[in-house]
mmCIF file of C-alpha atoms and ligand atoms in Angstrom:
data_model
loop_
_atom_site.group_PDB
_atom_site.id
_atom_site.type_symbol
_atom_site.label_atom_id
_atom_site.label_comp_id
_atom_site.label_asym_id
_atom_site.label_seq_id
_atom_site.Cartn_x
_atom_site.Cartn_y
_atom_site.Cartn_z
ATOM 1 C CA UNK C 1 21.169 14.085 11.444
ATOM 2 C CA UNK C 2 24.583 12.239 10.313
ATOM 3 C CA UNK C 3 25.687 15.304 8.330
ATOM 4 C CA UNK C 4 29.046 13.765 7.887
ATOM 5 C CA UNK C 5 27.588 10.492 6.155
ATOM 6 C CA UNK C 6 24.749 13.197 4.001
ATOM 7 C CA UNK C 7 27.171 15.068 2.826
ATOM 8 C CA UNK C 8 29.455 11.715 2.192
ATOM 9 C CA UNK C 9 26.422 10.584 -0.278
ATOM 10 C CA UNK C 10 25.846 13.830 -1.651
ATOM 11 C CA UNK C 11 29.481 14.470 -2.813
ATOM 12 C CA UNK C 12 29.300 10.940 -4.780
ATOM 13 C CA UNK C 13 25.691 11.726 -6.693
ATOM 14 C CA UNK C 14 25.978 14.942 -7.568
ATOM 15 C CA UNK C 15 24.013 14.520 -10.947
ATOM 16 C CA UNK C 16 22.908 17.931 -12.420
ATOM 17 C CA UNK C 17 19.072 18.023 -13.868
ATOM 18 C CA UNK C 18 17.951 21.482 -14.529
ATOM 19 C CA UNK C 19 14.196 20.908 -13.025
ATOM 20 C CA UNK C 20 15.620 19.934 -9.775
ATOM 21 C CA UNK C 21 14.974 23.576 -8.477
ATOM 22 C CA UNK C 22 16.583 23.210 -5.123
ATOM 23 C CA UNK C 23 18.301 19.479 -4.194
ATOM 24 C CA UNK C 24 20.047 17.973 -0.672
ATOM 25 C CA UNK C 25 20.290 20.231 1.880
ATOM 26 C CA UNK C 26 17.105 21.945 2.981
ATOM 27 C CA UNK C 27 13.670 20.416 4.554
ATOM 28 C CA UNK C 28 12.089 19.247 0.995
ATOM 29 C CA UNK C 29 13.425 18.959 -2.316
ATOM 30 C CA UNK C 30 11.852 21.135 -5.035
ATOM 31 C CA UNK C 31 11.206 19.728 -8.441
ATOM 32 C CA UNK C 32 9.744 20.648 -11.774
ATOM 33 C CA UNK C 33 7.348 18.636 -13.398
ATOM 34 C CA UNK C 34 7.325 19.452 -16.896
ATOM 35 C CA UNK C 35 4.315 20.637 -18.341
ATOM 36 C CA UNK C 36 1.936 18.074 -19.505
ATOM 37 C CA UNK C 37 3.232 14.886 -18.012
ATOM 38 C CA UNK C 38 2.198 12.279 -15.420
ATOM 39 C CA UNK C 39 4.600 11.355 -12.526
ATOM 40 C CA UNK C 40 4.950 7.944 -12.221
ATOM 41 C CA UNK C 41 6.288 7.478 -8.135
ATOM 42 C CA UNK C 42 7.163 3.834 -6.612
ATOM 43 C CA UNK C 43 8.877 2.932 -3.462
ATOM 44 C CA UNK C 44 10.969 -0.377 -2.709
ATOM 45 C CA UNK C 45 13.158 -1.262 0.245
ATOM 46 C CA UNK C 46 15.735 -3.683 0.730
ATOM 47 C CA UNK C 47 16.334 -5.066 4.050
ATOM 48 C CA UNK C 48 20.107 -7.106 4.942
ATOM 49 C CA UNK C 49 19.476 -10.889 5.065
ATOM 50 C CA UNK C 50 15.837 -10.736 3.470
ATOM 51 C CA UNK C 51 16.489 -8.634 -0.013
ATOM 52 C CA UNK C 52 20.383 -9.356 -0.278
ATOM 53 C CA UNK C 53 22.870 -11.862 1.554
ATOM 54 C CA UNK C 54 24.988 -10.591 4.216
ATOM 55 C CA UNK C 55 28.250 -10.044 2.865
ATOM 56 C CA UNK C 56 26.956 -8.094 -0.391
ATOM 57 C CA UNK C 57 29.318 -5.318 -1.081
ATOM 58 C CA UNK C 58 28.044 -1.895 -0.613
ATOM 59 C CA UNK C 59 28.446 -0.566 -4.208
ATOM 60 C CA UNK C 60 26.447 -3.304 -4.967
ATOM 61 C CA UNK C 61 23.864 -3.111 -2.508
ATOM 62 C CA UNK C 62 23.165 0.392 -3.656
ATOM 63 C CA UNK C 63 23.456 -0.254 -7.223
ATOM 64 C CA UNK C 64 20.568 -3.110 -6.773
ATOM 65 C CA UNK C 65 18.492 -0.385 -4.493
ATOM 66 C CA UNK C 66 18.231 1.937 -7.363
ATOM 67 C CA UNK C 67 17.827 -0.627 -9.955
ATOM 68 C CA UNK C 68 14.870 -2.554 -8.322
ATOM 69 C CA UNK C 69 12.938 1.131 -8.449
ATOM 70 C CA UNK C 70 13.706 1.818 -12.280
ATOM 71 C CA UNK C 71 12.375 -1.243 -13.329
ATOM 72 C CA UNK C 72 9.261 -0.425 -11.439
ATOM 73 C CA UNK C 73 9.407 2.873 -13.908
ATOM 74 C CA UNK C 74 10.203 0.478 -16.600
ATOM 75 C CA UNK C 75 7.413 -1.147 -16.380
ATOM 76 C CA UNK C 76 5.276 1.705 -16.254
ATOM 77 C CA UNK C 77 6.937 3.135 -19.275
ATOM 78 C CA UNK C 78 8.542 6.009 -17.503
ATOM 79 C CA UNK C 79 11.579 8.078 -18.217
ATOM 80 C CA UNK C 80 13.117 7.902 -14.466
ATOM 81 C CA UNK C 81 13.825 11.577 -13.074
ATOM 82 C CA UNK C 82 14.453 11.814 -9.294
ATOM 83 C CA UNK C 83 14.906 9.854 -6.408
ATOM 84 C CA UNK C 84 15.343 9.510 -2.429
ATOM 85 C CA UNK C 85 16.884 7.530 -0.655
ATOM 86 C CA UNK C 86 16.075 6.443 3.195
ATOM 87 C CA UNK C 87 19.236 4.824 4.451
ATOM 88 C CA UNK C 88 19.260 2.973 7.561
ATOM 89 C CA UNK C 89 22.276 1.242 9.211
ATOM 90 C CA UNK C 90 23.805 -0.341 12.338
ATOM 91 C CA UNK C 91 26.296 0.958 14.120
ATOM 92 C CA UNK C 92 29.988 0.656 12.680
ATOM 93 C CA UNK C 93 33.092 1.921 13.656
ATOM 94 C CA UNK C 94 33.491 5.181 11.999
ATOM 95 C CA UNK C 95 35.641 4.538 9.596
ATOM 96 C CA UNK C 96 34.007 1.332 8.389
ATOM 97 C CA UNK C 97 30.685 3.102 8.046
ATOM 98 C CA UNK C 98 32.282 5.826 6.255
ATOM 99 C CA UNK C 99 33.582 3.242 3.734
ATOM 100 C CA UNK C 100 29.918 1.800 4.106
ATOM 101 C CA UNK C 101 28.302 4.751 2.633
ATOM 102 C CA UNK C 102 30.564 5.692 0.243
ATOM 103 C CA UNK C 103 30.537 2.335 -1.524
ATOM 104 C CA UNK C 104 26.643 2.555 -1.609
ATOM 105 C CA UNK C 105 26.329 5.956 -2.753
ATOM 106 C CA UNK C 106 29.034 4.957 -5.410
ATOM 107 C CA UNK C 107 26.869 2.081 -6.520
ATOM 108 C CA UNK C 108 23.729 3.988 -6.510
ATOM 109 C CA UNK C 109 25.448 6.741 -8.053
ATOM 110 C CA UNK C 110 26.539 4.589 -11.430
ATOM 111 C CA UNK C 111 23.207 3.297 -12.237
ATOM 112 C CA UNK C 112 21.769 7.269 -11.591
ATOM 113 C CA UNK C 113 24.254 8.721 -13.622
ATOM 114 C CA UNK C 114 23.797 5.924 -16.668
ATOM 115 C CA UNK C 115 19.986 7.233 -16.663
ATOM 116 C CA UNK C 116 20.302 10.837 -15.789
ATOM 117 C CA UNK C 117 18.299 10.515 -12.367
ATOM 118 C CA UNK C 118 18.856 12.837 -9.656
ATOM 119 C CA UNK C 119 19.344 12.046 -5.764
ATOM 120 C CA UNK C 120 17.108 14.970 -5.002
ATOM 121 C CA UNK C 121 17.224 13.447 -0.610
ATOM 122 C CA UNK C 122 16.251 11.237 1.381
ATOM 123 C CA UNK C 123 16.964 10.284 5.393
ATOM 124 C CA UNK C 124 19.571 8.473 7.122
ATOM 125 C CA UNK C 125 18.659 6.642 10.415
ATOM 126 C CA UNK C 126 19.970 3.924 12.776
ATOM 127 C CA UNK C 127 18.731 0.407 12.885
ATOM 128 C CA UNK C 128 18.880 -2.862 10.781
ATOM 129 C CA UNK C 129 20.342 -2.442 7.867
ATOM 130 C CA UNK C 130 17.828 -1.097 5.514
ATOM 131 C CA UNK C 131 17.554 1.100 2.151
ATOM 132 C CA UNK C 132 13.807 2.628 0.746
ATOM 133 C CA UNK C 133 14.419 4.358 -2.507
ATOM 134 C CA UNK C 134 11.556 5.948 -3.900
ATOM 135 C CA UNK C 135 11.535 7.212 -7.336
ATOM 136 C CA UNK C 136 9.807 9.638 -9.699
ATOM 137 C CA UNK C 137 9.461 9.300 -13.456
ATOM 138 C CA UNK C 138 7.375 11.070 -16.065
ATOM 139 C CA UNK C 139 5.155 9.531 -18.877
ATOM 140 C CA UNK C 140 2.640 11.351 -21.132
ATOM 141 C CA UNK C 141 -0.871 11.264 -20.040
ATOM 142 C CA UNK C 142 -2.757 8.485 -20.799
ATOM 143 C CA UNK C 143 0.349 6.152 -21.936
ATOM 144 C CA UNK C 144 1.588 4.748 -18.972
ATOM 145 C CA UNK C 145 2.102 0.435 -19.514
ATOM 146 C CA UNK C 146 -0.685 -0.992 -17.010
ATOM 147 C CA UNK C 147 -1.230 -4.447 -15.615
ATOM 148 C CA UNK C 148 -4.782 -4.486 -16.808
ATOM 149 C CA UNK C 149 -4.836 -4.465 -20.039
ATOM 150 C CA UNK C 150 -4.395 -7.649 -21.448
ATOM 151 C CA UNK C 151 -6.737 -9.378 -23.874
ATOM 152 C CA UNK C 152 -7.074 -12.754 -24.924
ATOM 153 C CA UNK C 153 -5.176 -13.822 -27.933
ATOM 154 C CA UNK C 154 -2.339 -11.271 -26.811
ATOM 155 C CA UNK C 155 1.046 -12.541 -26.638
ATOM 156 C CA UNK C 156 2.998 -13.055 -24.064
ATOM 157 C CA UNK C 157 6.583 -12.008 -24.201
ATOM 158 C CA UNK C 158 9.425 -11.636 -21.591
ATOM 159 C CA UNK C 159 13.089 -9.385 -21.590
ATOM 160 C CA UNK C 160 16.205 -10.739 -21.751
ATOM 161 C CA UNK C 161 16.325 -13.920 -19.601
ATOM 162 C CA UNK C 162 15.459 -15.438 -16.677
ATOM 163 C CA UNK C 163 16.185 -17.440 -13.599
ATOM 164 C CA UNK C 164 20.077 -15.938 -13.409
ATOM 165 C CA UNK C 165 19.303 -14.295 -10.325
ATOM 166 C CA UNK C 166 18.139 -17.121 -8.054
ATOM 167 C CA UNK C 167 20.347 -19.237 -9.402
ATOM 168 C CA UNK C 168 23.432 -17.011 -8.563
ATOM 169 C CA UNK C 169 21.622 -16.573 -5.209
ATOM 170 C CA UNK C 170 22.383 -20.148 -4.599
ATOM 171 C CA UNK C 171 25.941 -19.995 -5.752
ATOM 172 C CA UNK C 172 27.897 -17.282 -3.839
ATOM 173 C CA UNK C 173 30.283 -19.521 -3.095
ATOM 174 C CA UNK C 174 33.095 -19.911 -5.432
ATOM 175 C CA UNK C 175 33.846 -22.810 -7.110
ATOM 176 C CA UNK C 176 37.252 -25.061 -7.694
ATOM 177 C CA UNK C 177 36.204 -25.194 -11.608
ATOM 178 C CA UNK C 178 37.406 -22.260 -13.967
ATOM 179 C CA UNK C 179 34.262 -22.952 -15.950
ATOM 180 C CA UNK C 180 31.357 -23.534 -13.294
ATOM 181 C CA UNK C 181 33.407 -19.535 -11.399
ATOM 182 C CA UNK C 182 32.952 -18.150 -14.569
ATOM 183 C CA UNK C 183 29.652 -18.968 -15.070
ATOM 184 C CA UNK C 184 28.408 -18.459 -11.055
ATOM 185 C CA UNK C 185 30.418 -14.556 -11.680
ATOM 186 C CA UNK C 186 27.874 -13.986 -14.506
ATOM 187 C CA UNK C 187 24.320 -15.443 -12.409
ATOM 188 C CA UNK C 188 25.965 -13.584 -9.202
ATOM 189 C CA UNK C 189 25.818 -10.148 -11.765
ATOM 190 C CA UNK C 190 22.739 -10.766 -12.968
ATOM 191 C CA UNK C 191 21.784 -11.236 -8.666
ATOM 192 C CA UNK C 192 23.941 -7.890 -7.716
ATOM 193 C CA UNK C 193 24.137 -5.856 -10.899
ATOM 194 C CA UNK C 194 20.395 -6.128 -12.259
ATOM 195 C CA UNK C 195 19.883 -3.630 -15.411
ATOM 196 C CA UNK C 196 16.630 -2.498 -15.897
ATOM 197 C CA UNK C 197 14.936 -2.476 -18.611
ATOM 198 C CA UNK C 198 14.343 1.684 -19.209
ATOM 199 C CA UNK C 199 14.724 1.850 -22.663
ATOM 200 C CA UNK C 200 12.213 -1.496 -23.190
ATOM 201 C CA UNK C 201 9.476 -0.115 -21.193
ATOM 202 C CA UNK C 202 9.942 3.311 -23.158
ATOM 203 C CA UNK C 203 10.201 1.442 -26.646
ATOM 204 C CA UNK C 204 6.485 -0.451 -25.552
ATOM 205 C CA UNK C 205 4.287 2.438 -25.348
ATOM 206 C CA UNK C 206 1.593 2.508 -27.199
ATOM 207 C CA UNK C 207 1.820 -1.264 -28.149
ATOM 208 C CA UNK C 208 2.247 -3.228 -25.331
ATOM 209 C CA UNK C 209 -1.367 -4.135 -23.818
ATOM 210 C CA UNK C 210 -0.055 -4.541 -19.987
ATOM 211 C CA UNK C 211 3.264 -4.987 -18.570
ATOM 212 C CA UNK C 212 4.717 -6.211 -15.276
ATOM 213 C CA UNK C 213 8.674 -6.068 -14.388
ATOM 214 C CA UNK C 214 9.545 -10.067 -12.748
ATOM 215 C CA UNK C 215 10.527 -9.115 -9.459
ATOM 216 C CA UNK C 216 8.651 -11.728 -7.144
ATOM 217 C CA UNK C 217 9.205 -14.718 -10.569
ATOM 218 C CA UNK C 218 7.719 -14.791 -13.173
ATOM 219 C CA UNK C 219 4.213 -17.275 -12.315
ATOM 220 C CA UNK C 220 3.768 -14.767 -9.441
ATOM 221 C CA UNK C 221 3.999 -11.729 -11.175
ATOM 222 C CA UNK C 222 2.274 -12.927 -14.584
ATOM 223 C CA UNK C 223 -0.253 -14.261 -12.541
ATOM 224 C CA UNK C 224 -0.899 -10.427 -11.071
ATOM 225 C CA UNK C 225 -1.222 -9.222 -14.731
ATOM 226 C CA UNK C 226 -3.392 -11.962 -15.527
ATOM 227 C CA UNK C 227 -5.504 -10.556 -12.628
ATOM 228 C CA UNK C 228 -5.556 -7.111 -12.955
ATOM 229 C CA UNK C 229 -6.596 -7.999 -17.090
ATOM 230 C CA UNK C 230 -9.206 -10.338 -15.648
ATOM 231 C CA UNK C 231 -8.009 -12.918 -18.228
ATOM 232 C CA UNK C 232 -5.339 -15.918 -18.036
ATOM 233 C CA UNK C 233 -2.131 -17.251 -19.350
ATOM 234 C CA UNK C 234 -0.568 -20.080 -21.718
ATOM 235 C CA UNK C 235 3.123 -20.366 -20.857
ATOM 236 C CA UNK C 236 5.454 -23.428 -22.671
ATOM 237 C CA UNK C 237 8.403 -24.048 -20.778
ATOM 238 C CA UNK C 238 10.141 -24.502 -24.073
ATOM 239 C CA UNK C 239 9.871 -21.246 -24.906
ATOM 240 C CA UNK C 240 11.796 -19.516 -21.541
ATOM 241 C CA UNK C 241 14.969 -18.080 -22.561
ATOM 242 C CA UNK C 242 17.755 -19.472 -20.306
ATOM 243 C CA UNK C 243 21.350 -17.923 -20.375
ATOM 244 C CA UNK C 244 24.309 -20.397 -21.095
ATOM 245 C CA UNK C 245 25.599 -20.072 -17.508
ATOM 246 C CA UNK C 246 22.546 -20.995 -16.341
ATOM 247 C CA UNK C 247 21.904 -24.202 -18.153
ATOM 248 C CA UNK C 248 25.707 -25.241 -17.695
ATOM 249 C CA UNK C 249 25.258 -24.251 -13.675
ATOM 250 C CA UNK C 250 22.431 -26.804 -13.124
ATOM 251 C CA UNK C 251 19.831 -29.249 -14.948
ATOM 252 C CA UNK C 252 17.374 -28.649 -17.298
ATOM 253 C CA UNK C 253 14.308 -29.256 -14.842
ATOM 254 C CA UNK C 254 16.395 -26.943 -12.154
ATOM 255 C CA UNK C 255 16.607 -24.290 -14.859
ATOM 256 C CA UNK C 256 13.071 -24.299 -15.561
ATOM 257 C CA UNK C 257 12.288 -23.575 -11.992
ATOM 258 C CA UNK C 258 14.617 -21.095 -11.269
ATOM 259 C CA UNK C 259 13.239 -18.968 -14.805
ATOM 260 C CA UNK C 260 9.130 -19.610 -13.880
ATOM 261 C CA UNK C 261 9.986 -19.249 -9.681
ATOM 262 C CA UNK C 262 12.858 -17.986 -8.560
ATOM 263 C CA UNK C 263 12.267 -14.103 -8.870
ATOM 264 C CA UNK C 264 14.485 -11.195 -8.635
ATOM 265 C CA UNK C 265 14.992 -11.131 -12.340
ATOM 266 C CA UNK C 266 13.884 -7.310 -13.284
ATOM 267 C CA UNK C 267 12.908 -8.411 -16.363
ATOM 268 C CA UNK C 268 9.982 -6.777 -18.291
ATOM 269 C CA UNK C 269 6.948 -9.223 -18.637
ATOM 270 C CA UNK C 270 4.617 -7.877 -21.064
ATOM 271 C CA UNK C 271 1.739 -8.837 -23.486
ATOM 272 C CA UNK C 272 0.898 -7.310 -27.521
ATOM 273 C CA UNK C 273 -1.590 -8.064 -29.867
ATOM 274 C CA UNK C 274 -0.281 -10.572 -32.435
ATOM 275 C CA UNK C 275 -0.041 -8.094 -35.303
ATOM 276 C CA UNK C 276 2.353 -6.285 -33.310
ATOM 277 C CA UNK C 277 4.844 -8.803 -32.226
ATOM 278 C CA UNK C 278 6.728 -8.495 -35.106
ATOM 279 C CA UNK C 279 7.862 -5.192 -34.702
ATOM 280 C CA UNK C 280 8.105 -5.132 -31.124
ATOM 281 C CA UNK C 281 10.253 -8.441 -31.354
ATOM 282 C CA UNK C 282 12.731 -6.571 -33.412
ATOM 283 C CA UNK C 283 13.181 -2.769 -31.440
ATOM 284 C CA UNK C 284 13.899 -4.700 -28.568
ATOM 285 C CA UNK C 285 16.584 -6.545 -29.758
ATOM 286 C CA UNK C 286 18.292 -3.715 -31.539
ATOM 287 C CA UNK C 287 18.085 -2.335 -27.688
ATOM 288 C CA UNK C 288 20.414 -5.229 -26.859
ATOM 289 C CA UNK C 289 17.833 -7.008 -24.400
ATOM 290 C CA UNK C 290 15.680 -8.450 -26.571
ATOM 291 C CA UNK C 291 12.338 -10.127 -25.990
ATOM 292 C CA UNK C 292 11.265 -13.533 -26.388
ATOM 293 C CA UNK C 293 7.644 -14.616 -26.912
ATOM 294 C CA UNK C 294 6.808 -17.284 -23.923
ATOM 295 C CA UNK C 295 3.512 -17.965 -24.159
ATOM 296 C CA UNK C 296 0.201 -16.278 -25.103
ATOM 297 C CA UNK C 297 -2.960 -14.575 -23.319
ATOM 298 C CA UNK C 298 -6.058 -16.901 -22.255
ATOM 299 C CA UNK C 299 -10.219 -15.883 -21.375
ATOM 300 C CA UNK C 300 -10.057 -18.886 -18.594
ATOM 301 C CA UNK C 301 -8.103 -17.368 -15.626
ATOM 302 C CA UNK C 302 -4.819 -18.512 -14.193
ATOM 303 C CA UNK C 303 -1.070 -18.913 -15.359
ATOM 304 C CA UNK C 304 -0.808 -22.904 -17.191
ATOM 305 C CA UNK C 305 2.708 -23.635 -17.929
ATOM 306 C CA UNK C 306 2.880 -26.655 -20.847
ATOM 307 C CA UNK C 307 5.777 -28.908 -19.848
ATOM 308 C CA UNK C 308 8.392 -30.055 -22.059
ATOM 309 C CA UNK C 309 6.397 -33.464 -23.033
ATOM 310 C CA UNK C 310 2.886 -30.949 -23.549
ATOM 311 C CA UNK C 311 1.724 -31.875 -20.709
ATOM 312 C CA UNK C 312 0.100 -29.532 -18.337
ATOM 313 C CA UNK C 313 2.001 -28.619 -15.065
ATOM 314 C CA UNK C 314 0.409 -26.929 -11.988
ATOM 315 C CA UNK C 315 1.956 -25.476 -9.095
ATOM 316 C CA UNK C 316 0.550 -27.966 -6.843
ATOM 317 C CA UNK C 317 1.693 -30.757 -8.540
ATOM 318 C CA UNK C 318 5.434 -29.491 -9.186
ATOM 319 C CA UNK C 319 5.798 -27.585 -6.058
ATOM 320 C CA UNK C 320 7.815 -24.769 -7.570
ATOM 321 C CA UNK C 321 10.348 -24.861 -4.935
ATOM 322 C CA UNK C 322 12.933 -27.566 -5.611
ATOM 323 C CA UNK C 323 16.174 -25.479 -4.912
ATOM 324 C CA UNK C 324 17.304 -27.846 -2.300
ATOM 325 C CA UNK C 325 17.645 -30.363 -5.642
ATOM 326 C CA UNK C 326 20.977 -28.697 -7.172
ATOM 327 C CA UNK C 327 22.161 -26.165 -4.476
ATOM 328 C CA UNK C 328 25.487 -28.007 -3.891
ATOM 329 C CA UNK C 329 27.048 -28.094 -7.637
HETATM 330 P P1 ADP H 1 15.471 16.804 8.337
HETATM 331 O O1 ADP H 1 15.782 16.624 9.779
HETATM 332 O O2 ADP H 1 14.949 18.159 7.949
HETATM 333 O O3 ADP H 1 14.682 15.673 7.756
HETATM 334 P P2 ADP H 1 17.942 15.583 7.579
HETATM 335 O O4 ADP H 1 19.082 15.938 8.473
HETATM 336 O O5 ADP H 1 17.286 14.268 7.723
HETATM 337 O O6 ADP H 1 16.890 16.770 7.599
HETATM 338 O O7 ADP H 1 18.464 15.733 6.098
HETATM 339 C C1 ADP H 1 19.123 16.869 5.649
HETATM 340 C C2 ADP H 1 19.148 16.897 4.169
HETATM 341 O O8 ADP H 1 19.870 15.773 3.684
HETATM 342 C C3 ADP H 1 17.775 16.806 3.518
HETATM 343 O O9 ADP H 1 17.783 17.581 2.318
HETATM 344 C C4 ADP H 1 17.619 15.344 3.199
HETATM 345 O O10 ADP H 1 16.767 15.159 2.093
HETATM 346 C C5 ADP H 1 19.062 14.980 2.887
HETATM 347 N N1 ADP H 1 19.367 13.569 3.195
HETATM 348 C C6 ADP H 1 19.359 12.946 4.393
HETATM 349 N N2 ADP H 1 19.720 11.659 4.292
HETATM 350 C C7 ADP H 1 19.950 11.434 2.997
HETATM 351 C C8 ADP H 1 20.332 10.291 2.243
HETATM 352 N N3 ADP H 1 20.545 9.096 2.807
HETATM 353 N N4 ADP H 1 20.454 10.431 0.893
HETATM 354 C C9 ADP H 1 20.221 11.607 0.310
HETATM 355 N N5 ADP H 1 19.881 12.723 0.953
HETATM 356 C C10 ADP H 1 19.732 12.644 2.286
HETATM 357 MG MG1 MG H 2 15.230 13.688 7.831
#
């Protein structure tokens, strides 16, 4: 089906792994797991108007489709290998949908080529406007980062920072001041352009007790660690690392609940034993993301987060949604 658009996205990938044995083109791909290694496989889709704003460019789009999947493999402490990609889209003029494709295989193709993954196929289809990349990654047996294994008195730490990408969310629109565009073009990268955190997850083998990449925010997906480790969470609000755009694009408060709510981050969320903090602390920041230590791992279940004045703030008393406060900056 759409050969014209399949070969389109197979002219723009063309990354060369030698275990991909036979690539686009046939029924089934044929790959070569290398002797003695797991394969770590995950699947997300993005669907128009639910996953990313009408109006997102195309290289973008398929940048963001690939990313979302290796930060799943981040957080598994995978090296990322092959992927497919499931493509479907409306109906366009064809020379609009030609221009379509090409800037989302272009996108997709920038992020596979930075980590050496292979479009090994995938399907093309018409409908809403909808990507499913799945992706394969490799891991030694037995070292995979898990959600479940946090223990209390571990610490918890987070990647780079949060909040950027809800914010930016909320500021498409371009501003009249030189200072506020400059810093809504930085949040709106960090919305578009996520980078995920590869060479983190790899780095945390063998020392981190579970991790979790922030994909949902990071109370949601801190509080799935917390269950799959049967144990809780101390977070201080202090203690979340905020970029300057961020705190210059809104209030302090605002900031806050964009970092512990507002999801599509792709940061790596992730708990060690005290002993190795240290060390940890310091690889990741000569990776260039660095990791700061938010909070630490609790026997009573549930994510606390300790307010700015120590007091104790829940979700049902703060609401965690109060975008509507500081949309219109
Ligand atoms: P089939 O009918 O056997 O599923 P298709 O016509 O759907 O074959 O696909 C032909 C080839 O192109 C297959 O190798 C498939 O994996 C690949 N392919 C289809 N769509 C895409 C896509 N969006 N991205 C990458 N490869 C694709
Ligand atoms: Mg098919």
């Amino acid at each position: 089906m759409e050969f014209r658009l399949i070969d389109r996205i197979h002219a723009r990938t063309a990354q060369v792994r030698e275990d991909v044995r036979l690539g686009i083109g046939d029924d089934a791909a044929l790959l070569a797991v290398p002797a003695g290694q797991e394969l770590a496989v995950a699947i997300d889709t993005l669907v128009e108007g639910v996953h990313f704003p009408h109006g997102t460019a195309p290289a973008d789009i398929g940048w963001k489709a690939l990313a979302v999947n290796l930060s799943d493999l981040a957080a598994m402490g995978a090296t990322p290998a092959w992927a497919l990609l499931a493509l479907t889209l409306p109906e366009l003029p064809a020379a609009a949908q030609a221009a379509r494709v090409d800037g989302l295989a272009d996108g997709f193709a920038q992020l596979a080529q930075a980590y050496g993954v292979a479009l090994v196929g995938g399907d093309t289809t018409r409908g809403p406007f909808t990507l499913s990349v799945a992706v394969h990654g490799f891991v030694p047996p037995g070292q995979a980062l898990r959600r479940d294994g946090a223990r209390a008195g571990d610490l918890v730490f987070v990647t780079g920072t949060l909040g950027d990408a809800a914010a930016g969310l909320q500021r498409l629109a371009p501003s009249t001041d030189p200072d506020e565009e400059k810093r809504r073009g930085f949040l709106r990268a960090r919305l578009n352009r996520p980078q995920p955190r590869v060479a983190a997850g790899l780095s945390l083998r063998g020392r981190a007790s579970a991790c979790i990449d922030v994909s949902d925010g990071l109370l949601a997906d801190l509080g799935h660690l917390c269950t799959a480790s049967a144990v809780g969470a101390e977070i201080e609000v202090e203690r979340l690392p905020l970029s300057s755009a961020l705190l210059g694009s809104c209030d302090e408060a605002a900031a806050h609940d964009y970092a512990l709510a507002g999801g599509d981050d792709y940061e790596l969320c992730f708990t060690v034993p005290p002993a190795l903090a240290g060390e940890v602390q310091a690889d990741l920041a000569r990776l260039g993301c660095g990791a700061t230590r938010i909070g630490r791992i609790v026997e009573a279940p549930g994510v606390r987060v300790c307010g700015t004045e120590g007091e104790w703030l829940t979700p049902a008393r703060r609401g965690w949604d109060h975008f509507a406060d500081d949309a219109a900056r």
